[in-house]
Short mmCIF file of C-alpha atoms in Angstrom, two decimals:
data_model
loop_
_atom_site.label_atom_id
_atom_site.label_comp_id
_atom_site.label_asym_id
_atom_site.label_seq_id
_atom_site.Cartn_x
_atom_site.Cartn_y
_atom_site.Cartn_z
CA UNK A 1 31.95 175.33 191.58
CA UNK A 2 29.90 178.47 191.55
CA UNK A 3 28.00 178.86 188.18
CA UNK A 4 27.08 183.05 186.80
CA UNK A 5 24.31 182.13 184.75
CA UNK A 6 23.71 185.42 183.02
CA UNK A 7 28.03 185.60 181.97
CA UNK A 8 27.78 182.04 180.56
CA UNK A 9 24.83 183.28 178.63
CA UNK A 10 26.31 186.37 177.13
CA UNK A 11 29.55 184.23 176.23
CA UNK A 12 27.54 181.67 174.43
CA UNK A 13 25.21 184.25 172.15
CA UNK A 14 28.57 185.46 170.87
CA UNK A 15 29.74 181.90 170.14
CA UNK A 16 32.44 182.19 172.22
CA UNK A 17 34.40 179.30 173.91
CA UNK A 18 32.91 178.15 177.38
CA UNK A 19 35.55 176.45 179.89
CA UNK A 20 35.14 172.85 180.26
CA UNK A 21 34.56 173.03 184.09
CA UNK A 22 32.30 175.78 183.18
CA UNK A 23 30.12 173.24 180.98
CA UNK A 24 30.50 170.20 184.09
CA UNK A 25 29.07 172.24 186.38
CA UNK A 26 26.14 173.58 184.10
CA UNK A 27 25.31 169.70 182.78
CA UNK A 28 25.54 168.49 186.06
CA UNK A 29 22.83 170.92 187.41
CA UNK A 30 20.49 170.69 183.82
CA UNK A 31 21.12 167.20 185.11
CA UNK A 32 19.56 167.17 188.81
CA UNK A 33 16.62 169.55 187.76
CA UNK A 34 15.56 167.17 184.67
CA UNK A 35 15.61 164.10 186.66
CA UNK A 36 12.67 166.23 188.65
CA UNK A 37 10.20 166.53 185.61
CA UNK A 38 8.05 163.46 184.34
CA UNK A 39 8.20 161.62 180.97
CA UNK A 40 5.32 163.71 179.70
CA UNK A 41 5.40 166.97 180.87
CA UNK A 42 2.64 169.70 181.68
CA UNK A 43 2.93 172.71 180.03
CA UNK A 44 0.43 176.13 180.64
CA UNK A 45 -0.66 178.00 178.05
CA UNK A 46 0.46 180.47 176.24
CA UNK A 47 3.18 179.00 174.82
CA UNK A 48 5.68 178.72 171.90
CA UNK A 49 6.60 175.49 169.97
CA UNK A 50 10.35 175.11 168.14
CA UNK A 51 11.02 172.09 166.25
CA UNK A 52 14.91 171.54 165.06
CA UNK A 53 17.64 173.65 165.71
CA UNK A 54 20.64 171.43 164.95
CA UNK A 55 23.36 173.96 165.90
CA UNK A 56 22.51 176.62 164.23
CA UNK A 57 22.79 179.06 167.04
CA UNK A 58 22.88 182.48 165.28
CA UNK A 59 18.98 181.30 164.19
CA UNK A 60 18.41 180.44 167.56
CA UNK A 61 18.78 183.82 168.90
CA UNK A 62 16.37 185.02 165.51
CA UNK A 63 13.84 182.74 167.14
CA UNK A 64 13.55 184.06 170.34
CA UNK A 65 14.23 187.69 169.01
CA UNK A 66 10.85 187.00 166.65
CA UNK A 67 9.02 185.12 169.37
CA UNK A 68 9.09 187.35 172.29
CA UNK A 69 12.31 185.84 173.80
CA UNK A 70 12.49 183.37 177.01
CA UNK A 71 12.45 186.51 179.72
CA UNK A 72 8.38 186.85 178.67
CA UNK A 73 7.41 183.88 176.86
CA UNK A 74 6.92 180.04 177.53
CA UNK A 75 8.60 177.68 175.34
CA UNK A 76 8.78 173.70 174.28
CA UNK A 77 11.71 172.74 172.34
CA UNK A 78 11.03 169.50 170.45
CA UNK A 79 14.64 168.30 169.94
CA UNK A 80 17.13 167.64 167.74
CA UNK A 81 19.40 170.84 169.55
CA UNK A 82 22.62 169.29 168.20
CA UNK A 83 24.51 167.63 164.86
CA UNK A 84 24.48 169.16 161.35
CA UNK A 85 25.11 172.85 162.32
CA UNK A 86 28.71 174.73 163.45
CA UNK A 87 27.47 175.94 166.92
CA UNK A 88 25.56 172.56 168.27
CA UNK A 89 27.54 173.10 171.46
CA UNK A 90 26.87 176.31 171.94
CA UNK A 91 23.11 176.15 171.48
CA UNK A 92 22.80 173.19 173.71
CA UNK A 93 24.30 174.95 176.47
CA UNK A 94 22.53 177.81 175.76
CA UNK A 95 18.79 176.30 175.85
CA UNK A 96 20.49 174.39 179.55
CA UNK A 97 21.37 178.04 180.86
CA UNK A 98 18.06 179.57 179.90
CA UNK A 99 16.10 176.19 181.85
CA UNK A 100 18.15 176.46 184.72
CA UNK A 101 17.55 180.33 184.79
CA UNK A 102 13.74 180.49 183.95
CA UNK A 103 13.14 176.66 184.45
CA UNK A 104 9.55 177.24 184.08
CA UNK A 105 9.84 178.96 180.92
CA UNK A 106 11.43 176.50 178.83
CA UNK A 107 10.58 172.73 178.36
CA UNK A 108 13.37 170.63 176.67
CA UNK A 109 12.32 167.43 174.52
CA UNK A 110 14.43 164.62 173.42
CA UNK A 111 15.18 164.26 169.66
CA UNK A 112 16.61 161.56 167.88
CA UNK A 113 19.93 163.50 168.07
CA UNK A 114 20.13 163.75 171.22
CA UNK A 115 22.17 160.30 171.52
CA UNK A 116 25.77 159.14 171.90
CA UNK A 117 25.50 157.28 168.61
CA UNK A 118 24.08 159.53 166.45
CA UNK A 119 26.17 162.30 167.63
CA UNK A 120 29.35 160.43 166.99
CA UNK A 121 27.98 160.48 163.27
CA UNK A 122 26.25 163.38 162.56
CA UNK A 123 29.12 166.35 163.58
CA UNK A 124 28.56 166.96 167.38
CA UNK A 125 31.01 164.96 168.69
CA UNK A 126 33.40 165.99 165.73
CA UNK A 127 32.48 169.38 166.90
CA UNK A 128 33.82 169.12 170.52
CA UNK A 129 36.82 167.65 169.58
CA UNK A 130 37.88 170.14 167.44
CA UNK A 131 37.03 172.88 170.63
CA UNK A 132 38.33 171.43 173.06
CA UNK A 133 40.71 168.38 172.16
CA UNK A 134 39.30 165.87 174.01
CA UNK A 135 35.39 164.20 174.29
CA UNK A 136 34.74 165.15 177.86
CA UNK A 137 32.31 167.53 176.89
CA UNK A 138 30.60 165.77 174.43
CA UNK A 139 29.88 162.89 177.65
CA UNK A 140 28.80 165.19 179.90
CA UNK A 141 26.20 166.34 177.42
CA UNK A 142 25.31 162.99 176.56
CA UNK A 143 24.59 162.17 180.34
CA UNK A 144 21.77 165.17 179.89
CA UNK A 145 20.51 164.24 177.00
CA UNK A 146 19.47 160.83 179.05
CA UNK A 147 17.16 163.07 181.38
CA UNK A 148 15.56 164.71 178.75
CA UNK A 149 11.51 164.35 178.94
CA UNK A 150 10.16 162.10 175.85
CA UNK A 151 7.21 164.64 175.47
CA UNK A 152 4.74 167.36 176.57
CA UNK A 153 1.49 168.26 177.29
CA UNK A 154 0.14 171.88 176.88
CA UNK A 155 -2.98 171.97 178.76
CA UNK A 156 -4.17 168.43 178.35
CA UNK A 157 -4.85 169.39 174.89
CA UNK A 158 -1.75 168.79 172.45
CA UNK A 159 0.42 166.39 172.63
CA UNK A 160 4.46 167.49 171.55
CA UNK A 161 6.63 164.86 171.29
CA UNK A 162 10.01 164.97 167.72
CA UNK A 163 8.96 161.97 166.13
CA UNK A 164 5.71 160.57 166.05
CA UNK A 165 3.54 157.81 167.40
CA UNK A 166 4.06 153.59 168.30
CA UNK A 167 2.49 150.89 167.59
CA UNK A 168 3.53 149.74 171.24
CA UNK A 169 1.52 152.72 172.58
CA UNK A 170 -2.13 154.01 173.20
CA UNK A 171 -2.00 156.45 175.69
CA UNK A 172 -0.10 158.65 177.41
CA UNK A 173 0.38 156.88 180.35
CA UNK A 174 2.27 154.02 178.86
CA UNK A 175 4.41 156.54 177.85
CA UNK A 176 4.76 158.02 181.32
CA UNK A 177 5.86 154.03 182.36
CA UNK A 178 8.93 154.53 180.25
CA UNK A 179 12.56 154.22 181.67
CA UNK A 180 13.55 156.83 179.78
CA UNK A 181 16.95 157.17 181.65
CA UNK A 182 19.24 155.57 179.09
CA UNK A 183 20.90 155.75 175.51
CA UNK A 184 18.16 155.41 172.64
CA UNK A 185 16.97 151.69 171.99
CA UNK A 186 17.49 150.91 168.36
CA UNK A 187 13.72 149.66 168.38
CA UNK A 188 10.32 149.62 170.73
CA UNK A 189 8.28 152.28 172.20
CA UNK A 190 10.78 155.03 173.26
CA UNK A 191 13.02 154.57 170.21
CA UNK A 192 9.57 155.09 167.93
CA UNK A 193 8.65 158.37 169.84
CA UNK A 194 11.96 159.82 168.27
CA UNK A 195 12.20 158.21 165.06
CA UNK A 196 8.60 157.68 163.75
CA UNK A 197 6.94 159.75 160.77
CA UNK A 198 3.38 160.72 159.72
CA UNK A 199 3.11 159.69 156.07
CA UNK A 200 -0.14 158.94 154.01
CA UNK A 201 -0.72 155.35 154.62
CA UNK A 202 -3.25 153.05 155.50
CA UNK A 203 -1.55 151.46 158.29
CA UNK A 204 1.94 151.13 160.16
CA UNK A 205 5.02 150.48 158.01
CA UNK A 206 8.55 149.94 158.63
CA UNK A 207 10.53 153.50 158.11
CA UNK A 208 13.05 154.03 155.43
CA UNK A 209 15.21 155.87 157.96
CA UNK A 210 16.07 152.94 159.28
CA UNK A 211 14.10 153.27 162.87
CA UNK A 212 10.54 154.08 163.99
CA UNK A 213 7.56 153.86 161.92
CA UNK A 214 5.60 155.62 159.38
CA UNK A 215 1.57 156.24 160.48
CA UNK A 216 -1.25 157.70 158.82
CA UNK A 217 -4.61 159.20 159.57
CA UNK A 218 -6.16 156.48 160.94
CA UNK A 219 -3.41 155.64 163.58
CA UNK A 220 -3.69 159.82 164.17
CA UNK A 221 -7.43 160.08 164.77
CA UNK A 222 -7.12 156.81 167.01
CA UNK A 223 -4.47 158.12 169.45
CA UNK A 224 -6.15 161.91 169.72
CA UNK A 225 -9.63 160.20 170.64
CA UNK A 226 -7.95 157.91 172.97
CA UNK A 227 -5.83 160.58 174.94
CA UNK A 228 -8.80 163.13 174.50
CA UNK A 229 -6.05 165.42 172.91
CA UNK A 230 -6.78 167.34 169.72
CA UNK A 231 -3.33 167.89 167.92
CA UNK A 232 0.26 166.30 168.07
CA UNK A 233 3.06 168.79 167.48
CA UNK A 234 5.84 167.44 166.41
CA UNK A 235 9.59 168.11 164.22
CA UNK A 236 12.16 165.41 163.05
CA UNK A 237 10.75 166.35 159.24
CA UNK A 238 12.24 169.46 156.91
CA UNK A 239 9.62 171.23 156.04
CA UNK A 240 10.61 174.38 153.25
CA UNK A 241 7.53 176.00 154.63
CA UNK A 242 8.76 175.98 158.62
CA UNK A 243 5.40 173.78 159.38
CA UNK A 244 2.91 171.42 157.66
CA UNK A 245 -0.39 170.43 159.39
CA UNK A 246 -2.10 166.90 158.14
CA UNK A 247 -4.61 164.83 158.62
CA UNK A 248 -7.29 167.78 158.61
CA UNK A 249 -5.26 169.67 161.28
CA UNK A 250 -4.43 166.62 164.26
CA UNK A 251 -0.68 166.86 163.10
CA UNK A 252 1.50 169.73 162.90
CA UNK A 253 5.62 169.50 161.88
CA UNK A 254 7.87 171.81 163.10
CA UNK A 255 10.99 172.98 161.71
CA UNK A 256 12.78 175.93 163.44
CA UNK A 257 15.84 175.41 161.53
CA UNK A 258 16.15 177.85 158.55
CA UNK A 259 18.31 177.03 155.50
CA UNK A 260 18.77 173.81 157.17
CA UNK A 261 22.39 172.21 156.79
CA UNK A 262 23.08 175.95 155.34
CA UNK A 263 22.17 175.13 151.76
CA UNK A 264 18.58 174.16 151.77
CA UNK A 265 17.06 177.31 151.12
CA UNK A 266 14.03 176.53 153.41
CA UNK A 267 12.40 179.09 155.76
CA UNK A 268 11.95 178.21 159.47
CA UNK A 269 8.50 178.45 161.87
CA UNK A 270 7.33 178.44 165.38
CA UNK A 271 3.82 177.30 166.54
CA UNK A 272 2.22 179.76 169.31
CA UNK A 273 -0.61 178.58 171.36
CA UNK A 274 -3.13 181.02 172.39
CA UNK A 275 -4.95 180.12 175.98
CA UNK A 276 -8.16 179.58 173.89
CA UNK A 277 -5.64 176.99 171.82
CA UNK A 278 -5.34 178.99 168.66
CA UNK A 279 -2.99 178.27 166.33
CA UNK A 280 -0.58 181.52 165.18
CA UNK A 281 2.84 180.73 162.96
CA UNK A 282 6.13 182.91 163.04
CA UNK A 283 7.77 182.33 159.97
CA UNK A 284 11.38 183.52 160.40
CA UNK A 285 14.65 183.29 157.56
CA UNK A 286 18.25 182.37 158.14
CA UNK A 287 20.17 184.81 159.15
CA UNK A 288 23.86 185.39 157.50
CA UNK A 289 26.38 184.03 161.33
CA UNK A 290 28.88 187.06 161.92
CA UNK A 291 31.45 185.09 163.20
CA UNK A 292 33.18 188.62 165.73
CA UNK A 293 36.25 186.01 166.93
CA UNK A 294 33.51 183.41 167.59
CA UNK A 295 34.16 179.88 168.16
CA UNK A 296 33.12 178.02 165.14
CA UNK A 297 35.85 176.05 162.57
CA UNK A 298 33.62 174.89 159.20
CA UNK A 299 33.92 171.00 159.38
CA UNK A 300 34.85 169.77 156.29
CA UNK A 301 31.56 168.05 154.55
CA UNK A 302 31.32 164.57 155.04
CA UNK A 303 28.87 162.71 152.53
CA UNK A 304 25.71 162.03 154.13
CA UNK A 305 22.53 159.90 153.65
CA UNK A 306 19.64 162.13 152.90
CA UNK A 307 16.79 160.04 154.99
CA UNK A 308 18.46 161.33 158.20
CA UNK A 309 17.17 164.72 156.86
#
């Protein structure tokens, strides 16, 4: 079916309910131009890095508003689009309209959300059900989220990826050699790329979230001298500041998701990179959703463990 970019945009900044032939057609064409881009992508300077979003659409559109917006500005989006917030549908589709409508504009990265089991967990899945009454929706989402790159490069210089590093990898190319085509293993080199977190230790240990490793310094300074790269930007963490550089500035987190979960009271960020690879933060606040017959139903709270934060 014929696909009006620009009306499916305008319905889905209002929060308002997409048809489900509507959302086929759009995952089915994010699908056939992501299967085009590699593994690790390139990405040109100057450009604008986002770490989580997690639904929460109405700080979304705050983040482009505050950033310069997609029509003038390049962007990498780290992950972790879905779960946790009331709109994950809504600004998944959203980030897939703006790709397919400036696709050089907007680089999407897989998170460790961005998987059929997690999802079924974590409120996206819950989500869909309660819009539309059946899981169709949710699996033709979850067939995208298989072609999503595992990283990025912005001008061979910093490395994005959501998680962190692997003790099964050295260098970018073995990352490149991934099948990345497929559900999230529950351990090994692509599962760690989600799942892993920078943490001050001396060497790899096991992560108390339950997948992926933590890494220190030393496992930091080894991979940037390797892959002549000088900084990793990555998410996956809450940070109440919106971003947290370590290891004397070769690791930046991420988080683009303000008063995460609605109750944390933290702000949100966005990392720009200047063409001479300067480092300038937007620090942005939640913004109150005005829901004008929008399409979000609070889910009732489940209990849930804290190291998925």
């Amino acid at each position: 079916m014929s696909l009006d970019i620009d009306a499916v945009i305008d319905l889905l900044k209002q929060g308002k309910h997409v048809k489900e032939e509507t959302v086929y057609t759009l995952c089915l064409r994010s699908q056939e131009l992501l299967m085009s881009e590699a593994n690790v992508t390139h990405v040109d300077t100057p450009v604008t890095i986002c770490g989580d979003i997690h639904g929460q659409l109405h700080d979304l559109l705050t983040l482009f508003e505050k950033s310069g917006g997609v029509e003038k500005t390049r962007y990498v989006f780290l992950g972790d689009f879905v779960d946790r917030g009331f709109y994950s549908l809504e600004s998944f589709l959203l980030l897939l309209c703006y790709k397919l409508r400036y696709p050089d504009r907007i680089t999407l990265i897989r998170g460790n959300h961005e998987t059929r089991q997690i999802t079924k967990v974590y409120g996206f899945y819950d989500e869909i059900m309660r819009k539309y009454g059946n899981c169709n929706v949710w699996r033709y989402c979850c067939e995208v989220f298989d072609y999503l790159s595992l990283g990025a490069i912005i001008n061979n210089s910093i490395f994005c990826v959501h998680g962190g590093l692997s003790p099964e990898i050295n260098t970018l190319d073995e990352i490149r050699a991934i099948d990345r085509k497929q559900e999230v293993p529950h351990e090994g080199a692509m599962c760690d790329l989600l799942w892993s977190d920078p943490e001050e230790v001396d060497t790899w240990s096991l992560s108390p979230r339950g997948a992926g490793f933590l890494f220190g310094k030393s496992e930091v300074d080894k991979f940037l001298s390797t892959n002549n790269v000088e900084l990793i930007a990555r998410a996956h963490q809450l940070v109440m500041e919106g971003y947290k550089e370590m290891f004397d500035g070769g690791l930046v987190t991420v988080w683009s998701a303000p008063n995460y979960c609605y109750r944390c009271g933290n702000v949100a960020a966005v990392l720009r990179i200047e063409d001479d690879l300067q480092r300038n933060y937007t620090i942005f606040e939640a913004v109150q959703p005005q829901d004008g017959g929008g399409n979000a139903i609070i889910p009732t709270k489940k209990p849930q463990m804290d190291y998925f934060l």
